[in-house]
PDB file of C-alpha atoms in Angstrom:
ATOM      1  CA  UNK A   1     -11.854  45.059 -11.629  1.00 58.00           C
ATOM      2  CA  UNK A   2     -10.778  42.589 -13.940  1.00 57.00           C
ATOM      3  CA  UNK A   3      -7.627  41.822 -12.550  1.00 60.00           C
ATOM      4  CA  UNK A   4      -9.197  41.304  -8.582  1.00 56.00           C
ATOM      5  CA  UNK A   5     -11.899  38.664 -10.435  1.00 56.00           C
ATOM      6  CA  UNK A   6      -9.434  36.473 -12.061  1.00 53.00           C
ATOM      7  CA  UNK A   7      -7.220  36.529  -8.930  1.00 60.00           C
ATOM      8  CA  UNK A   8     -10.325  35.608  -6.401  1.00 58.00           C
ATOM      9  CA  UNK A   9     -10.750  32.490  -9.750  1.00 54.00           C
ATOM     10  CA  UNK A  10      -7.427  31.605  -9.230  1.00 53.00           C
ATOM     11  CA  UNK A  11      -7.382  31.703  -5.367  1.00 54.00           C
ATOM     12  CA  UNK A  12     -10.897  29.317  -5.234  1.00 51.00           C
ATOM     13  CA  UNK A  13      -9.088  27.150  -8.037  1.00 48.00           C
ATOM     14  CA  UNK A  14      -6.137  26.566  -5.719  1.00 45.00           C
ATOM     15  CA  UNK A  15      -7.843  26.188  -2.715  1.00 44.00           C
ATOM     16  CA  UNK A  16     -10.164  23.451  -4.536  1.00 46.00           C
ATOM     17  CA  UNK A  17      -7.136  21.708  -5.736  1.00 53.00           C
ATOM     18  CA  UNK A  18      -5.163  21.538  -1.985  1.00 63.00           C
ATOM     19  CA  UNK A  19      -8.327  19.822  -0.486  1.00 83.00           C
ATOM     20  CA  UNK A  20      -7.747  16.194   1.223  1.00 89.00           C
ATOM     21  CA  UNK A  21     -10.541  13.703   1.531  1.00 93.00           C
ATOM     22  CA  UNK A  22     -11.648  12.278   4.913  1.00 96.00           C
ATOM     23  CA  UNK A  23     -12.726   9.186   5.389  1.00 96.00           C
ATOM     24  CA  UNK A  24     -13.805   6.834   8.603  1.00 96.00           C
ATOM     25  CA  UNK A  25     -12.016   3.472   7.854  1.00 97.00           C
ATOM     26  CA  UNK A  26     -14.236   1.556  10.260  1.00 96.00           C
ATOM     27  CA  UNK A  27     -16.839   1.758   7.650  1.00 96.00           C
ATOM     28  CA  UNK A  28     -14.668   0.158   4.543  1.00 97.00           C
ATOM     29  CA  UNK A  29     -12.991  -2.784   4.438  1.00 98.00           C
ATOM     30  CA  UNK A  30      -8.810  -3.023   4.801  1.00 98.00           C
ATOM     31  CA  UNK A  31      -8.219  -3.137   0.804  1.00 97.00           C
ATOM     32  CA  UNK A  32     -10.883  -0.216  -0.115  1.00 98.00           C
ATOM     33  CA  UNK A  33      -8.884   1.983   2.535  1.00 98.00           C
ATOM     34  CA  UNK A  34      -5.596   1.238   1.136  1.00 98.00           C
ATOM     35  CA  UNK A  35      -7.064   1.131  -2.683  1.00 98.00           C
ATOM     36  CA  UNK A  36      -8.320   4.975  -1.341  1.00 97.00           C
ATOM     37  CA  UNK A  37      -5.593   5.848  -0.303  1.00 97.00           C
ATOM     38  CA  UNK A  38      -3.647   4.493  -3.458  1.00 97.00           C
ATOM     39  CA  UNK A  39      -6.042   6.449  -5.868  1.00 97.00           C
ATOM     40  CA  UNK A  40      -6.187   9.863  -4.276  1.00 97.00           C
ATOM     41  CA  UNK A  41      -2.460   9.763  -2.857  1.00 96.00           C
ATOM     42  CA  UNK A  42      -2.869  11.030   0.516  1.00 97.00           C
ATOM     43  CA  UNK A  43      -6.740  11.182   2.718  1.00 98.00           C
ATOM     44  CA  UNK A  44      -7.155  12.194   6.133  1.00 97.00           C
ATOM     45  CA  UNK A  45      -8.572   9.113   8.161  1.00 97.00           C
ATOM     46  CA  UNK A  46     -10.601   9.767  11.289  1.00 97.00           C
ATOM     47  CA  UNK A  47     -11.866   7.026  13.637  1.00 95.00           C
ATOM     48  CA  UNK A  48     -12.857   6.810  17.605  1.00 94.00           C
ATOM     49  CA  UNK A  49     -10.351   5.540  20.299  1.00 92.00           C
ATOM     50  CA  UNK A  50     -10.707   1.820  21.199  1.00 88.00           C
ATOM     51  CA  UNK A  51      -8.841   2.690  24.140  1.00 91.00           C
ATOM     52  CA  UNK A  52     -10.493   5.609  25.010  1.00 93.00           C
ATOM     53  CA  UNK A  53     -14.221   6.340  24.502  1.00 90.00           C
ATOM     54  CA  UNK A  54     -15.200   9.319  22.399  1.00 92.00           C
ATOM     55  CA  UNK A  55     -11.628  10.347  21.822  1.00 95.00           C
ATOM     56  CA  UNK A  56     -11.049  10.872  17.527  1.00 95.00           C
ATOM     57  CA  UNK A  57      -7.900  10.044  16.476  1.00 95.00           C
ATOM     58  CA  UNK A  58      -7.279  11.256  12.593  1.00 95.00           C
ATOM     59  CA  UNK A  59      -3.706  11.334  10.516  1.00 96.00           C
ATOM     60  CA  UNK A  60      -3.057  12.102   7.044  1.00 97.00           C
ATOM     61  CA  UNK A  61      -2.175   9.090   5.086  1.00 98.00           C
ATOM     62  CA  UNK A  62      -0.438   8.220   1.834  1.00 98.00           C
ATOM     63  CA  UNK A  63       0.519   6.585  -0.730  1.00 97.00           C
ATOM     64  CA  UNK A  64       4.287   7.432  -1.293  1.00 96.00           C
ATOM     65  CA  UNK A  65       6.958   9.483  -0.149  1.00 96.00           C
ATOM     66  CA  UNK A  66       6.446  12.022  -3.145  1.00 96.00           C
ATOM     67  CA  UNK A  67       3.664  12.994  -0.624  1.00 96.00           C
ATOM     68  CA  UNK A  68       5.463  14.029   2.658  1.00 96.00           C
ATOM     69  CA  UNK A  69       6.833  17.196   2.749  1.00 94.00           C
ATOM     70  CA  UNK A  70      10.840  17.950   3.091  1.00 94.00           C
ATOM     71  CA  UNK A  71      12.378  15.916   6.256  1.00 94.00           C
ATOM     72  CA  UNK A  72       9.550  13.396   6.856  1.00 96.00           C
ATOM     73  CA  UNK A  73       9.963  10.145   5.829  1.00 96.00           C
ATOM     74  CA  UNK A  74       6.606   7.725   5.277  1.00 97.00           C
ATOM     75  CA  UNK A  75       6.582   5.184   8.005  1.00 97.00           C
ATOM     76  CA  UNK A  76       4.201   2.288   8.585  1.00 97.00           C
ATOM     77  CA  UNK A  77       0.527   2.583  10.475  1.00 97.00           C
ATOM     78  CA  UNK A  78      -2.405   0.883  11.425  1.00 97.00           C
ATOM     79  CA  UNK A  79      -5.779   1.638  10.996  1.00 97.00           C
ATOM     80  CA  UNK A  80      -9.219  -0.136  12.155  1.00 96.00           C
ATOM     81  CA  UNK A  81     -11.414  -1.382   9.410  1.00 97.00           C
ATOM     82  CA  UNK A  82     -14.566  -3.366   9.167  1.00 97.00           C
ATOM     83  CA  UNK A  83     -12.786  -6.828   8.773  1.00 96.00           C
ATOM     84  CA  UNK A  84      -9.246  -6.529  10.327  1.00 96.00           C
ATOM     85  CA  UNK A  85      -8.573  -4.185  13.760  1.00 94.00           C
ATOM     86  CA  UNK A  86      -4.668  -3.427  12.008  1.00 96.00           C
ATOM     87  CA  UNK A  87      -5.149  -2.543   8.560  1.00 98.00           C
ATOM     88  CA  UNK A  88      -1.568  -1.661   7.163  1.00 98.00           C
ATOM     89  CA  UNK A  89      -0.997   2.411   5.368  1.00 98.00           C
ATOM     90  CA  UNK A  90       1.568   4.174   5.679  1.00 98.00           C
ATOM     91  CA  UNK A  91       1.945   8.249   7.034  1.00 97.00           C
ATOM     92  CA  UNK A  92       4.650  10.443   7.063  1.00 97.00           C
ATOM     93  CA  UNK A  93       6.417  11.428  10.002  1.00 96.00           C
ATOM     94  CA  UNK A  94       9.722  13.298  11.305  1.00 94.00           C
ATOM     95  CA  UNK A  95      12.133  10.645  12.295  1.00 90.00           C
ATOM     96  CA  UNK A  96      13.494  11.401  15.614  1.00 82.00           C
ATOM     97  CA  UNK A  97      17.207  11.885  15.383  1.00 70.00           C
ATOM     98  CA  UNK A  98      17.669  12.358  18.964  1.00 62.00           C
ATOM     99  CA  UNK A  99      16.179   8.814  19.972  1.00 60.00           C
ATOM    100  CA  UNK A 100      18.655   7.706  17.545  1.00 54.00           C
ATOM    101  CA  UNK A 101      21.903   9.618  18.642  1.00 54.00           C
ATOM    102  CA  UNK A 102      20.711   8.321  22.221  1.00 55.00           C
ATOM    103  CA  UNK A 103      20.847   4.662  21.347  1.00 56.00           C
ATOM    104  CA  UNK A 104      23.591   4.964  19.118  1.00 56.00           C
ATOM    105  CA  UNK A 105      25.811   6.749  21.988  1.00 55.00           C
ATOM    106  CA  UNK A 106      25.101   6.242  24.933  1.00 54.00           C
ATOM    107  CA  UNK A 107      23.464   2.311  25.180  1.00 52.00           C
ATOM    108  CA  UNK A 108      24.318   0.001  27.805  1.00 54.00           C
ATOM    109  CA  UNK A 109      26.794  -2.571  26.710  1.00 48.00           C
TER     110      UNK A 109
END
């Protein structure tokens, strides 16, 4: 009995420590998003479509590349906040070796 309550401890202690904040960045101003985003290392940012009414559009965000996993690299994005419509962060993302090989190969000269 002991040993099932420390491992359901453990399990809520690890589960508390793997969860991301979300945050709407069209309610904070371009610096507090990327100060955020600086202080907790990676958030989950969710915000409405400009483009396209009531769609969400959300990504995980972060601070450095110690926060994407194995084969992503951190790449450059924009988010909407309440004084700029392209605040600067930065996600992580595959790169897409194919486009490459494509344009490296078989361009027209």
């Amino acid at each position: 009995m002991k040993t099932i309550l420390l491992a359901a401890c453990l399990t809520l202690i690890a589960a508390e420590a793997q969860a991301i904040s979300r945050y709407d960045p069209t309610r904070m101003e371009c610096g507090r998003v990327q100060a955020t985003i600086a202080r907790q290392g990676a958030v989950i940012l969710r915000y409405q479509s400009r483009r396209v009414p009531g769609l969400p559009l959300y990504d995980r965000y972060v601070q450095s590349q110690q926060f994407c996993t194995t084969g992503e690299v951190r790449t450059r994005a924009y988010v909407p906040s309440t004084d700029t419509k392209s605040c600067p962060v930065y996600n992580c993302k595959r790169p897409d070796n194919d486009r490459h090989f494509r344009r490296r190969f078989f361009h027209n000269d």
